[in-house]
Amino acid sequence: MSPVPFTSRLELAAQTEAVRWARRHARNVLSAWQVAETHVDTAALAVSELVTNAVRHVVEAAPATGPARLALILRHRGTHLIVEVADPDVQPPVRQGLSALSAESGRGLFIVESVSKEWGYYLPPTGGKVVWCVLSLDKE
């Protein structure tokens, strides 16, 4: 019998503080789900990078309209965790070239790629986009 999957959703305003609240939420939820601390740290890093990218690009796309809404969705599926960040912008995420590795910013998707099994995005029928990654929860 497989474990019951867990799901958590947090709605946030697309503001700088959203990154801190998303990271805190992820840590609290994953601890409550009894995820190993090393996996909690990795998930918090992925959440931080995905939410930072969403905030940055949503604010750049529509700075005068006030803060847009974001959603952080965490899905525990036993051996893996799916992290999703939904935002109203339909522009796909762009992984910067190798020169971004030494830049001050632009490394977020490199980091997500390095800690996850896979990542991608999709355009839901309700609008906007969802950027996701899958993190392994296997025992080390």
mmCIF file of N, CA and C in Angstrom:
data_model
loop_
_atom_site.group_PDB
_atom_site.id
_atom_site.type_symbol
_atom_site.label_atom_id
_atom_site.label_comp_id
_atom_site.label_asym_id
_atom_site.label_seq_id
_atom_site.Cartn_x
_atom_site.Cartn_y
_atom_site.Cartn_z
ATOM 1 N N MET A 1 0.845 -1.181 0.000
ATOM 2 C CA MET A 1 0.000 0.000 0.000
ATOM 3 C C MET A 1 0.889 1.242 0.000
ATOM 4 N N SER A 2 0.645 2.135 -0.947
ATOM 5 C CA SER A 2 1.483 3.331 -1.044
ATOM 6 C C SER A 2 0.990 4.404 -0.081
ATOM 7 N N PRO A 3 1.913 5.283 0.349
ATOM 8 C CA PRO A 3 1.513 6.332 1.290
ATOM 9 C C PRO A 3 0.544 7.309 0.630
ATOM 10 N N VAL A 4 -0.270 7.912 1.459
ATOM 11 C CA VAL A 4 -1.218 8.909 0.963
ATOM 12 C C VAL A 4 -0.430 10.139 0.528
ATOM 13 N N PRO A 5 -0.675 10.655 -0.684
ATOM 14 C CA PRO A 5 0.045 11.854 -1.112
ATOM 15 C C PRO A 5 -0.423 13.084 -0.328
ATOM 16 N N PHE A 6 0.491 13.996 -0.109
ATOM 17 C CA PHE A 6 0.196 15.249 0.577
ATOM 18 C C PHE A 6 0.314 16.393 -0.408
ATOM 19 N N THR A 7 -0.527 17.414 -0.250
ATOM 20 C CA THR A 7 -0.454 18.607 -1.089
ATOM 21 C C THR A 7 -0.649 19.838 -0.221
ATOM 22 N N SER A 8 0.128 20.867 -0.513
ATOM 23 C CA SER A 8 0.004 22.145 0.183
ATOM 24 C C SER A 8 0.003 23.251 -0.864
ATOM 25 N N ARG A 9 -0.797 24.287 -0.637
ATOM 26 C CA ARG A 9 -0.858 25.429 -1.550
ATOM 27 C C ARG A 9 -0.806 26.710 -0.720
ATOM 28 N N LEU A 10 0.046 27.641 -1.149
ATOM 29 C CA LEU A 10 0.181 28.935 -0.491
ATOM 30 C C LEU A 10 0.060 30.026 -1.542
ATOM 31 N N GLU A 11 -0.879 30.941 -1.333
ATOM 32 C CA GLU A 11 -1.061 32.098 -2.224
ATOM 33 C C GLU A 11 -0.215 33.250 -1.684
ATOM 34 N N LEU A 12 0.462 33.957 -2.585
ATOM 35 C CA LEU A 12 1.359 35.046 -2.206
ATOM 36 C C LEU A 12 1.214 36.223 -3.162
ATOM 37 N N ALA A 13 1.459 37.418 -2.661
ATOM 38 C CA ALA A 13 1.578 38.591 -3.531
ATOM 39 C C ALA A 13 2.971 38.539 -4.153
ATOM 40 N N ALA A 14 3.072 38.963 -5.407
ATOM 41 C CA ALA A 14 4.360 38.954 -6.116
ATOM 42 C C ALA A 14 5.209 40.126 -5.649
ATOM 43 N N GLN A 15 5.732 39.996 -4.443
ATOM 44 C CA GLN A 15 6.584 41.007 -3.833
ATOM 45 C C GLN A 15 7.822 40.315 -3.281
ATOM 46 N N THR A 16 8.852 41.089 -3.035
ATOM 47 C CA THR A 16 10.118 40.537 -2.549
ATOM 48 C C THR A 16 9.927 39.655 -1.317
ATOM 49 N N GLU A 17 9.043 40.058 -0.401
ATOM 50 C CA GLU A 17 8.821 39.284 0.831
ATOM 51 C C GLU A 17 8.246 37.900 0.556
ATOM 52 N N ALA A 18 7.683 37.698 -0.619
ATOM 53 C CA ALA A 18 7.092 36.399 -0.959
ATOM 54 C C ALA A 18 8.127 35.281 -0.898
ATOM 55 N N VAL A 19 9.357 35.597 -1.252
ATOM 56 C CA VAL A 19 10.409 34.568 -1.250
ATOM 57 C C VAL A 19 10.621 34.040 0.162
ATOM 58 N N ARG A 20 10.743 34.941 1.119
ATOM 59 C CA ARG A 20 10.955 34.529 2.515
ATOM 60 C C ARG A 20 9.773 33.704 3.026
ATOM 61 N N TRP A 21 8.536 34.163 2.748
ATOM 62 C CA TRP A 21 7.351 33.453 3.234
ATOM 63 C C TRP A 21 7.197 32.095 2.554
ATOM 64 N N ALA A 22 7.519 32.012 1.279
ATOM 65 C CA ALA A 22 7.430 30.730 0.568
ATOM 66 C C ALA A 22 8.439 29.735 1.128
ATOM 67 N N ARG A 23 9.653 30.193 1.365
ATOM 68 C CA ARG A 23 10.694 29.327 1.930
ATOM 69 C C ARG A 23 10.291 28.848 3.330
ATOM 70 N N ARG A 24 9.792 29.759 4.151
ATOM 71 C CA ARG A 24 9.355 29.397 5.519
ATOM 72 C C ARG A 24 8.209 28.383 5.456
ATOM 73 N N HIS A 25 7.244 28.637 4.579
ATOM 74 C CA HIS A 25 6.112 27.727 4.418
ATOM 75 C C HIS A 25 6.603 26.330 4.013
ATOM 76 N N ALA A 26 7.493 26.284 3.029
ATOM 77 C CA ALA A 26 8.007 24.992 2.562
ATOM 78 C C ALA A 26 8.694 24.245 3.704
ATOM 79 N N ARG A 27 9.529 24.928 4.463
ATOM 80 C CA ARG A 27 10.219 24.292 5.587
ATOM 81 C C ARG A 27 9.220 23.744 6.616
ATOM 82 N N ASN A 28 8.219 24.553 6.958
ATOM 83 C CA ASN A 28 7.231 24.125 7.954
ATOM 84 C C ASN A 28 6.419 22.932 7.472
ATOM 85 N N VAL A 29 5.955 22.999 6.232
ATOM 86 C CA VAL A 29 5.123 21.919 5.685
ATOM 87 C C VAL A 29 5.926 20.633 5.560
ATOM 88 N N LEU A 30 7.126 20.729 5.007
ATOM 89 C CA LEU A 30 7.925 19.518 4.818
ATOM 90 C C LEU A 30 8.348 18.904 6.153
ATOM 91 N N SER A 31 8.612 19.735 7.139
ATOM 92 C CA SER A 31 8.909 19.206 8.478
ATOM 93 C C SER A 31 7.693 18.483 9.040
ATOM 94 N N ALA A 32 6.502 19.066 8.867
ATOM 95 C CA ALA A 32 5.274 18.415 9.342
ATOM 96 C C ALA A 32 5.032 17.090 8.609
ATOM 97 N N TRP A 33 5.463 17.015 7.354
ATOM 98 C CA TRP A 33 5.336 15.777 6.582
ATOM 99 C C TRP A 33 6.465 14.801 6.885
ATOM 100 N N GLN A 34 7.340 15.170 7.823
ATOM 101 C CA GLN A 34 8.464 14.350 8.269
ATOM 102 C C GLN A 34 9.459 14.034 7.154
ATOM 103 N N VAL A 35 9.705 15.023 6.305
ATOM 104 C CA VAL A 35 10.720 14.903 5.256
ATOM 105 C C VAL A 35 12.081 15.131 5.918
ATOM 106 N N ALA A 36 13.086 14.364 5.524
ATOM 107 C CA ALA A 36 14.434 14.486 6.089
ATOM 108 C C ALA A 36 14.965 15.901 5.886
ATOM 109 N N GLU A 37 15.696 16.388 6.892
ATOM 110 C CA GLU A 37 16.185 17.769 6.883
ATOM 111 C C GLU A 37 17.018 18.105 5.645
ATOM 112 N N THR A 38 17.825 17.172 5.155
ATOM 113 C CA THR A 38 18.615 17.464 3.955
ATOM 114 C C THR A 38 17.704 17.735 2.755
ATOM 115 N N HIS A 39 16.600 17.007 2.669
ATOM 116 C CA HIS A 39 15.654 17.231 1.574
ATOM 117 C C HIS A 39 14.887 18.537 1.779
ATOM 118 N N VAL A 40 14.627 18.879 3.033
ATOM 119 C CA VAL A 40 13.964 20.152 3.337
ATOM 120 C C VAL A 40 14.842 21.310 2.867
ATOM 121 N N ASP A 41 16.142 21.227 3.131
ATOM 122 C CA ASP A 41 17.067 22.277 2.696
ATOM 123 C C ASP A 41 17.080 22.414 1.175
ATOM 124 N N THR A 42 17.127 21.294 0.479
ATOM 125 C CA THR A 42 17.131 21.308 -0.982
ATOM 126 C C THR A 42 15.827 21.891 -1.515
ATOM 127 N N ALA A 43 14.718 21.487 -0.941
ATOM 128 C CA ALA A 43 13.416 21.998 -1.371
ATOM 129 C C ALA A 43 13.308 23.496 -1.117
ATOM 130 N N ALA A 44 13.792 23.956 0.036
ATOM 131 C CA ALA A 44 13.749 25.390 0.352
ATOM 132 C C ALA A 44 14.564 26.181 -0.662
ATOM 133 N N LEU A 45 15.690 25.637 -1.099
ATOM 134 C CA LEU A 45 16.505 26.297 -2.120
ATOM 135 C C LEU A 45 15.747 26.372 -3.448
ATOM 136 N N ALA A 46 15.141 25.269 -3.867
ATOM 137 C CA ALA A 46 14.381 25.263 -5.122
ATOM 138 C C ALA A 46 13.198 26.225 -5.047
ATOM 139 N N VAL A 47 12.473 26.214 -3.929
ATOM 140 C CA VAL A 47 11.342 27.125 -3.732
ATOM 141 C C VAL A 47 11.822 28.567 -3.832
ATOM 142 N N SER A 48 12.913 28.867 -3.158
ATOM 143 C CA SER A 48 13.461 30.218 -3.155
ATOM 144 C C SER A 48 13.781 30.685 -4.568
ATOM 145 N N GLU A 49 14.435 29.842 -5.347
ATOM 146 C CA GLU A 49 14.812 30.221 -6.717
ATOM 147 C C GLU A 49 13.595 30.378 -7.619
ATOM 148 N N LEU A 50 12.639 29.457 -7.540
ATOM 149 C CA LEU A 50 11.453 29.541 -8.394
ATOM 150 C C LEU A 50 10.590 30.751 -8.051
ATOM 151 N N VAL A 51 10.403 31.024 -6.764
ATOM 152 C CA VAL A 51 9.591 32.173 -6.357
ATOM 153 C C VAL A 51 10.315 33.479 -6.703
ATOM 154 N N THR A 52 11.630 33.521 -6.497
ATOM 155 C CA THR A 52 12.399 34.712 -6.869
ATOM 156 C C THR A 52 12.238 35.017 -8.343
ATOM 157 N N ASN A 53 12.356 33.990 -9.194
ATOM 158 C CA ASN A 53 12.185 34.196 -10.643
ATOM 159 C C ASN A 53 10.786 34.699 -10.955
ATOM 160 N N ALA A 54 9.785 34.105 -10.336
ATOM 161 C CA ALA A 54 8.402 34.520 -10.605
ATOM 162 C C ALA A 54 8.190 35.968 -10.197
ATOM 163 N N VAL A 55 8.631 36.335 -9.007
ATOM 164 C CA VAL A 55 8.461 37.715 -8.532
ATOM 165 C C VAL A 55 9.163 38.675 -9.478
ATOM 166 N N ARG A 56 10.409 38.386 -9.798
ATOM 167 C CA ARG A 56 11.201 39.279 -10.651
ATOM 168 C C ARG A 56 10.528 39.497 -12.009
ATOM 169 N N HIS A 57 10.101 38.424 -12.635
ATOM 170 C CA HIS A 57 9.560 38.549 -13.990
ATOM 171 C C HIS A 57 8.138 39.091 -14.015
ATOM 172 N N VAL A 58 7.342 38.785 -13.012
ATOM 173 C CA VAL A 58 5.986 39.329 -12.950
ATOM 174 C C VAL A 58 6.045 40.836 -12.698
ATOM 175 N N VAL A 59 6.922 41.269 -11.813
ATOM 176 C CA VAL A 59 7.052 42.699 -11.517
ATOM 177 C C VAL A 59 7.569 43.451 -12.741
ATOM 178 N N GLU A 60 8.532 42.869 -13.469
ATOM 179 C CA GLU A 60 9.049 43.510 -14.679
ATOM 180 C C GLU A 60 7.977 43.602 -15.756
ATOM 181 N N ALA A 61 7.111 42.590 -15.841
ATOM 182 C CA ALA A 61 6.088 42.555 -16.886
ATOM 183 C C ALA A 61 4.969 43.560 -16.639
ATOM 184 N N ALA A 62 4.609 43.806 -15.389
ATOM 185 C CA ALA A 62 3.472 44.696 -15.099
ATOM 186 C C ALA A 62 3.707 45.472 -13.810
ATOM 187 N N PRO A 63 4.733 46.346 -13.748
ATOM 188 C CA PRO A 63 5.035 47.008 -12.486
ATOM 189 C C PRO A 63 3.973 47.995 -12.009
ATOM 190 N N ALA A 64 3.157 48.540 -12.887
ATOM 191 C CA ALA A 64 2.213 49.587 -12.491
ATOM 192 C C ALA A 64 0.864 49.057 -12.026
ATOM 193 N N THR A 65 0.611 47.785 -12.188
ATOM 194 C CA THR A 65 -0.719 47.261 -11.878
ATOM 195 C C THR A 65 -0.854 46.765 -10.444
ATOM 196 N N GLY A 66 0.165 46.937 -9.644
ATOM 197 C CA GLY A 66 0.101 46.428 -8.276
ATOM 198 C C GLY A 66 0.564 44.991 -8.243
ATOM 199 N N PRO A 67 0.742 44.428 -7.058
ATOM 200 C CA PRO A 67 1.286 43.077 -6.963
ATOM 201 C C PRO A 67 0.334 42.025 -7.524
ATOM 202 N N ALA A 68 0.872 41.200 -8.400
ATOM 203 C CA ALA A 68 0.129 40.064 -8.926
ATOM 204 C C ALA A 68 0.144 38.971 -7.873
ATOM 205 N N ARG A 69 -0.612 37.936 -8.094
ATOM 206 C CA ARG A 69 -0.666 36.809 -7.166
ATOM 207 C C ARG A 69 0.175 35.654 -7.709
ATOM 208 N N LEU A 70 0.841 34.976 -6.808
ATOM 209 C CA LEU A 70 1.592 33.766 -7.097
ATOM 210 C C LEU A 70 1.008 32.647 -6.251
ATOM 211 N N ALA A 71 1.296 31.425 -6.650
ATOM 212 C CA ALA A 71 0.915 30.283 -5.821
ATOM 213 C C ALA A 71 2.093 29.320 -5.751
ATOM 214 N N LEU A 72 2.378 28.847 -4.559
ATOM 215 C CA LEU A 72 3.369 27.805 -4.334
ATOM 216 C C LEU A 72 2.605 26.534 -4.009
ATOM 217 N N ILE A 73 2.840 25.491 -4.793
ATOM 218 C CA ILE A 73 2.185 24.209 -4.562
ATOM 219 C C ILE A 73 3.268 23.170 -4.301
ATOM 220 N N LEU A 74 3.141 22.436 -3.211
ATOM 221 C CA LEU A 74 4.058 21.353 -2.857
ATOM 222 C C LEU A 74 3.260 20.057 -2.895
ATOM 223 N N ARG A 75 3.805 19.052 -3.580
ATOM 224 C CA ARG A 75 3.130 17.755 -3.684
ATOM 225 C C ARG A 75 4.114 16.652 -3.269
ATOM 226 N N HIS A 76 3.848 16.046 -2.124
ATOM 227 C CA HIS A 76 4.674 14.944 -1.617
ATOM 228 C C HIS A 76 4.111 13.657 -2.195
ATOM 229 N N ARG A 77 4.952 12.907 -2.913
ATOM 230 C CA ARG A 77 4.500 11.676 -3.548
ATOM 231 C C ARG A 77 5.342 10.473 -3.114
ATOM 232 N N GLY A 78 5.718 10.454 -1.839
ATOM 233 C CA GLY A 78 6.476 9.314 -1.303
ATOM 234 C C GLY A 78 7.960 9.414 -1.594
ATOM 235 N N THR A 79 8.364 9.050 -2.807
ATOM 236 C CA THR A 79 9.787 9.070 -3.163
ATOM 237 C C THR A 79 10.230 10.386 -3.795
ATOM 238 N N HIS A 80 9.286 11.272 -4.057
ATOM 239 C CA HIS A 80 9.659 12.544 -4.658
ATOM 240 C C HIS A 80 8.713 13.667 -4.232
ATOM 241 N N LEU A 81 9.196 14.879 -4.411
ATOM 242 C CA LEU A 81 8.443 16.078 -4.103
ATOM 243 C C LEU A 81 8.344 16.907 -5.376
ATOM 244 N N ILE A 82 7.149 17.351 -5.694
ATOM 245 C CA ILE A 82 6.946 18.245 -6.832
ATOM 246 C C ILE A 82 6.716 19.641 -6.271
ATOM 247 N N VAL A 83 7.522 20.583 -6.745
ATOM 248 C CA VAL A 83 7.403 21.987 -6.359
ATOM 249 C C VAL A 83 6.889 22.734 -7.578
ATOM 250 N N GLU A 84 5.794 23.468 -7.416
ATOM 251 C CA GLU A 84 5.225 24.249 -8.514
ATOM 252 C C GLU A 84 5.057 25.697 -8.064
ATOM 253 N N VAL A 85 5.361 26.623 -8.955
ATOM 254 C CA VAL A 85 5.113 28.034 -8.698
ATOM 255 C C VAL A 85 4.312 28.570 -9.881
ATOM 256 N N ALA A 86 3.100 29.015 -9.585
ATOM 257 C CA ALA A 86 2.202 29.555 -10.615
ATOM 258 C C ALA A 86 2.239 31.072 -10.560
ATOM 259 N N ASP A 87 2.265 31.682 -11.740
ATOM 260 C CA ASP A 87 2.213 33.142 -11.829
ATOM 261 C C ASP A 87 1.402 33.538 -13.052
ATOM 262 N N PRO A 88 0.980 34.803 -13.151
ATOM 263 C CA PRO A 88 0.100 35.224 -14.240
ATOM 264 C C PRO A 88 0.797 35.489 -15.574
ATOM 265 N N ASP A 89 2.113 35.472 -15.608
ATOM 266 C CA ASP A 89 2.865 35.768 -16.835
ATOM 267 C C ASP A 89 2.921 34.526 -17.727
ATOM 268 N N VAL A 90 2.642 34.672 -18.999
ATOM 269 C CA VAL A 90 2.668 33.526 -19.912
ATOM 270 C C VAL A 90 4.028 33.331 -20.575
ATOM 271 N N GLN A 91 4.958 34.239 -20.335
ATOM 272 C CA GLN A 91 6.289 34.090 -20.927
ATOM 273 C C GLN A 91 7.000 32.895 -20.308
ATOM 274 N N PRO A 92 7.565 32.018 -21.152
ATOM 275 C CA PRO A 92 8.245 30.839 -20.600
ATOM 276 C C PRO A 92 9.508 31.227 -19.837
ATOM 277 N N PRO A 93 9.889 30.403 -18.868
ATOM 278 C CA PRO A 93 11.145 30.668 -18.159
ATOM 279 C C PRO A 93 12.308 30.457 -19.128
ATOM 280 N N VAL A 94 13.343 31.258 -18.977
ATOM 281 C CA VAL A 94 14.502 31.154 -19.858
ATOM 282 C C VAL A 94 15.736 30.874 -19.005
ATOM 283 N N ARG A 95 16.332 29.731 -19.257
ATOM 284 C CA ARG A 95 17.590 29.399 -18.579
ATOM 285 C C ARG A 95 18.680 30.175 -19.288
ATOM 286 N N GLN A 96 19.407 30.992 -18.533
ATOM 287 C CA GLN A 96 20.464 31.821 -19.101
ATOM 288 C C GLN A 96 21.626 30.957 -19.571
ATOM 289 N N GLY A 97 22.462 31.533 -20.425
ATOM 290 C CA GLY A 97 23.643 30.830 -20.915
ATOM 291 C C GLY A 97 24.674 30.629 -19.820
ATOM 292 N N LEU A 98 25.750 29.967 -20.160
ATOM 293 C CA LEU A 98 26.796 29.667 -19.179
ATOM 294 C C LEU A 98 27.411 30.916 -18.572
ATOM 295 N N SER A 99 27.359 32.036 -19.273
ATOM 296 C CA SER A 99 27.921 33.277 -18.726
ATOM 297 C C SER A 99 27.167 33.710 -17.467
ATOM 298 N N ALA A 100 25.927 33.265 -17.303
ATOM 299 C CA ALA A 100 25.140 33.627 -16.111
ATOM 300 C C ALA A 100 25.718 33.018 -14.841
ATOM 301 N N LEU A 101 26.498 31.956 -14.977
ATOM 302 C CA LEU A 101 27.059 31.310 -13.786
ATOM 303 C C LEU A 101 27.965 32.247 -12.992
ATOM 304 N N SER A 102 28.616 33.180 -13.680
ATOM 305 C CA SER A 102 29.481 34.124 -12.972
ATOM 306 C C SER A 102 28.810 35.482 -12.787
ATOM 307 N N ALA A 103 27.572 35.621 -13.249
ATOM 308 C CA ALA A 103 26.845 36.884 -13.120
ATOM 309 C C ALA A 103 26.266 37.023 -11.720
ATOM 310 N N GLU A 104 25.855 38.244 -11.390
ATOM 311 C CA GLU A 104 25.273 38.511 -10.072
ATOM 312 C C GLU A 104 23.873 37.915 -9.933
ATOM 313 N N SER A 105 23.149 37.800 -11.037
ATOM 314 C CA SER A 105 21.818 37.190 -11.012
ATOM 315 C C SER A 105 21.646 36.367 -12.284
ATOM 316 N N GLY A 106 20.530 35.631 -12.371
ATOM 317 C CA GLY A 106 20.272 34.835 -13.563
ATOM 318 C C GLY A 106 20.644 33.373 -13.432
ATOM 319 N N ARG A 107 21.049 32.945 -12.238
ATOM 320 C CA ARG A 107 21.457 31.554 -12.037
ATOM 321 C C ARG A 107 20.346 30.671 -11.494
ATOM 322 N N GLY A 108 19.169 31.219 -11.258
ATOM 323 C CA GLY A 108 18.101 30.485 -10.593
ATOM 324 C C GLY A 108 17.753 29.160 -11.227
ATOM 325 N N LEU A 109 17.563 29.125 -12.535
ATOM 326 C CA LEU A 109 17.187 27.866 -13.177
ATOM 327 C C LEU A 109 18.354 26.886 -13.243
ATOM 328 N N PHE A 110 19.604 27.394 -13.285
ATOM 329 C CA PHE A 110 20.757 26.496 -13.169
ATOM 330 C C PHE A 110 20.732 25.790 -11.821
ATOM 331 N N ILE A 111 20.429 26.548 -10.779
ATOM 332 C CA ILE A 111 20.377 25.971 -9.430
ATOM 333 C C ILE A 111 19.253 24.945 -9.345
ATOM 334 N N VAL A 112 18.076 25.307 -9.838
ATOM 335 C CA VAL A 112 16.940 24.381 -9.826
ATOM 336 C C VAL A 112 17.293 23.115 -10.601
ATOM 337 N N GLU A 113 17.907 23.284 -11.756
ATOM 338 C CA GLU A 113 18.301 22.136 -12.570
ATOM 339 C C GLU A 113 19.306 21.243 -11.835
ATOM 340 N N SER A 114 20.220 21.860 -11.089
ATOM 341 C CA SER A 114 21.261 21.076 -10.417
ATOM 342 C C SER A 114 20.735 20.292 -9.210
ATOM 343 N N VAL A 115 19.661 20.761 -8.566
ATOM 344 C CA VAL A 115 19.160 20.055 -7.376
ATOM 345 C C VAL A 115 17.958 19.162 -7.669
ATOM 346 N N SER A 116 17.411 19.247 -8.864
ATOM 347 C CA SER A 116 16.194 18.486 -9.156
ATOM 348 C C SER A 116 16.450 17.360 -10.152
ATOM 349 N N LYS A 117 15.513 16.417 -10.170
ATOM 350 C CA LYS A 117 15.565 15.328 -11.137
ATOM 351 C C LYS A 117 15.204 15.850 -12.527
ATOM 352 N N GLU A 118 14.249 16.778 -12.547
ATOM 353 C CA GLU A 118 13.814 17.412 -13.790
ATOM 354 C C GLU A 118 13.036 18.666 -13.451
ATOM 355 N N TRP A 119 12.872 19.537 -14.447
ATOM 356 C CA TRP A 119 12.083 20.743 -14.263
ATOM 357 C C TRP A 119 11.485 21.125 -15.609
ATOM 358 N N GLY A 120 10.484 21.980 -15.560
ATOM 359 C CA GLY A 120 9.851 22.444 -16.786
ATOM 360 C C GLY A 120 8.769 23.451 -16.451
ATOM 361 N N TYR A 121 7.905 23.682 -17.409
ATOM 362 C CA TYR A 121 6.790 24.596 -17.188
ATOM 363 C C TYR A 121 5.633 24.169 -18.076
ATOM 364 N N TYR A 122 4.448 24.657 -17.742
ATOM 365 C CA TYR A 122 3.284 24.459 -18.595
ATOM 366 C C TYR A 122 2.370 25.665 -18.464
ATOM 367 N N LEU A 123 1.501 25.814 -19.441
ATOM 368 C CA LEU A 123 0.530 26.902 -19.457
ATOM 369 C C LEU A 123 -0.832 26.309 -19.126
ATOM 370 N N PRO A 124 -1.332 26.534 -17.916
ATOM 371 C CA PRO A 124 -2.632 25.958 -17.543
ATOM 372 C C PRO A 124 -3.767 26.655 -18.287
ATOM 373 N N PRO A 125 -4.894 25.993 -18.439
ATOM 374 C CA PRO A 125 -6.030 26.584 -19.158
ATOM 375 C C PRO A 125 -6.593 27.837 -18.469
ATOM 376 N N THR A 126 -6.282 28.020 -17.198
ATOM 377 C CA THR A 126 -6.776 29.189 -16.464
ATOM 378 C C THR A 126 -5.919 30.433 -16.702
ATOM 379 N N GLY A 127 -4.818 30.295 -17.436
ATOM 380 C CA GLY A 127 -3.943 31.418 -17.750
ATOM 381 C C GLY A 127 -2.661 31.394 -16.944
ATOM 382 N N GLY A 128 -1.720 32.229 -17.344
ATOM 383 C CA GLY A 128 -0.426 32.292 -16.682
ATOM 384 C C GLY A 128 0.420 31.088 -17.011
ATOM 385 N N LYS A 129 1.347 30.779 -16.117
ATOM 386 C CA LYS A 129 2.207 29.604 -16.297
ATOM 387 C C LYS A 129 2.521 28.996 -14.944
ATOM 388 N N VAL A 130 2.962 27.765 -14.985
ATOM 389 C CA VAL A 130 3.419 27.058 -13.798
ATOM 390 C C VAL A 130 4.811 26.515 -14.108
ATOM 391 N N VAL A 131 5.791 26.909 -13.294
ATOM 392 C CA VAL A 131 7.140 26.361 -13.402
ATOM 393 C C VAL A 131 7.272 25.334 -12.284
ATOM 394 N N TRP A 132 7.789 24.155 -12.615
ATOM 395 C CA TRP A 132 7.827 23.059 -11.662
ATOM 396 C C TRP A 132 9.192 22.381 -11.655
ATOM 397 N N CYS A 133 9.453 21.676 -10.570
ATOM 398 C CA CYS A 133 10.618 20.799 -10.518
ATOM 399 C C CYS A 133 10.268 19.603 -9.641
ATOM 400 N N VAL A 134 10.984 18.515 -9.872
ATOM 401 C CA VAL A 134 10.788 17.280 -9.112
ATOM 402 C C VAL A 134 12.076 17.014 -8.323
ATOM 403 N N LEU A 135 11.922 16.857 -7.024
ATOM 404 C CA LEU A 135 13.054 16.595 -6.137
ATOM 405 C C LEU A 135 12.954 15.177 -5.582
ATOM 406 N N SER A 136 14.058 14.476 -5.562
ATOM 407 C CA SER A 136 14.099 13.129 -5.016
ATOM 408 C C SER A 136 14.017 13.189 -3.498
ATOM 409 N N LEU A 137 13.252 12.280 -2.909
ATOM 410 C CA LEU A 137 13.177 12.131 -1.462
ATOM 411 C C LEU A 137 13.717 10.788 -1.008
ATOM 412 N N ASP A 138 14.493 10.141 -1.896
ATOM 413 C CA ASP A 138 15.070 8.841 -1.547
ATOM 414 C C ASP A 138 16.027 9.002 -0.381
ATOM 415 N N LYS A 139 16.135 7.950 0.398
ATOM 416 C CA LYS A 139 17.073 7.954 1.526
ATOM 417 C C LYS A 139 18.485 7.965 0.987
ATOM 418 N N GLU A 140 19.347 8.690 1.685
ATOM 419 C CA GLU A 140 20.736 8.813 1.228
ATOM 420 C C GLU A 140 21.599 7.729 1.812
#
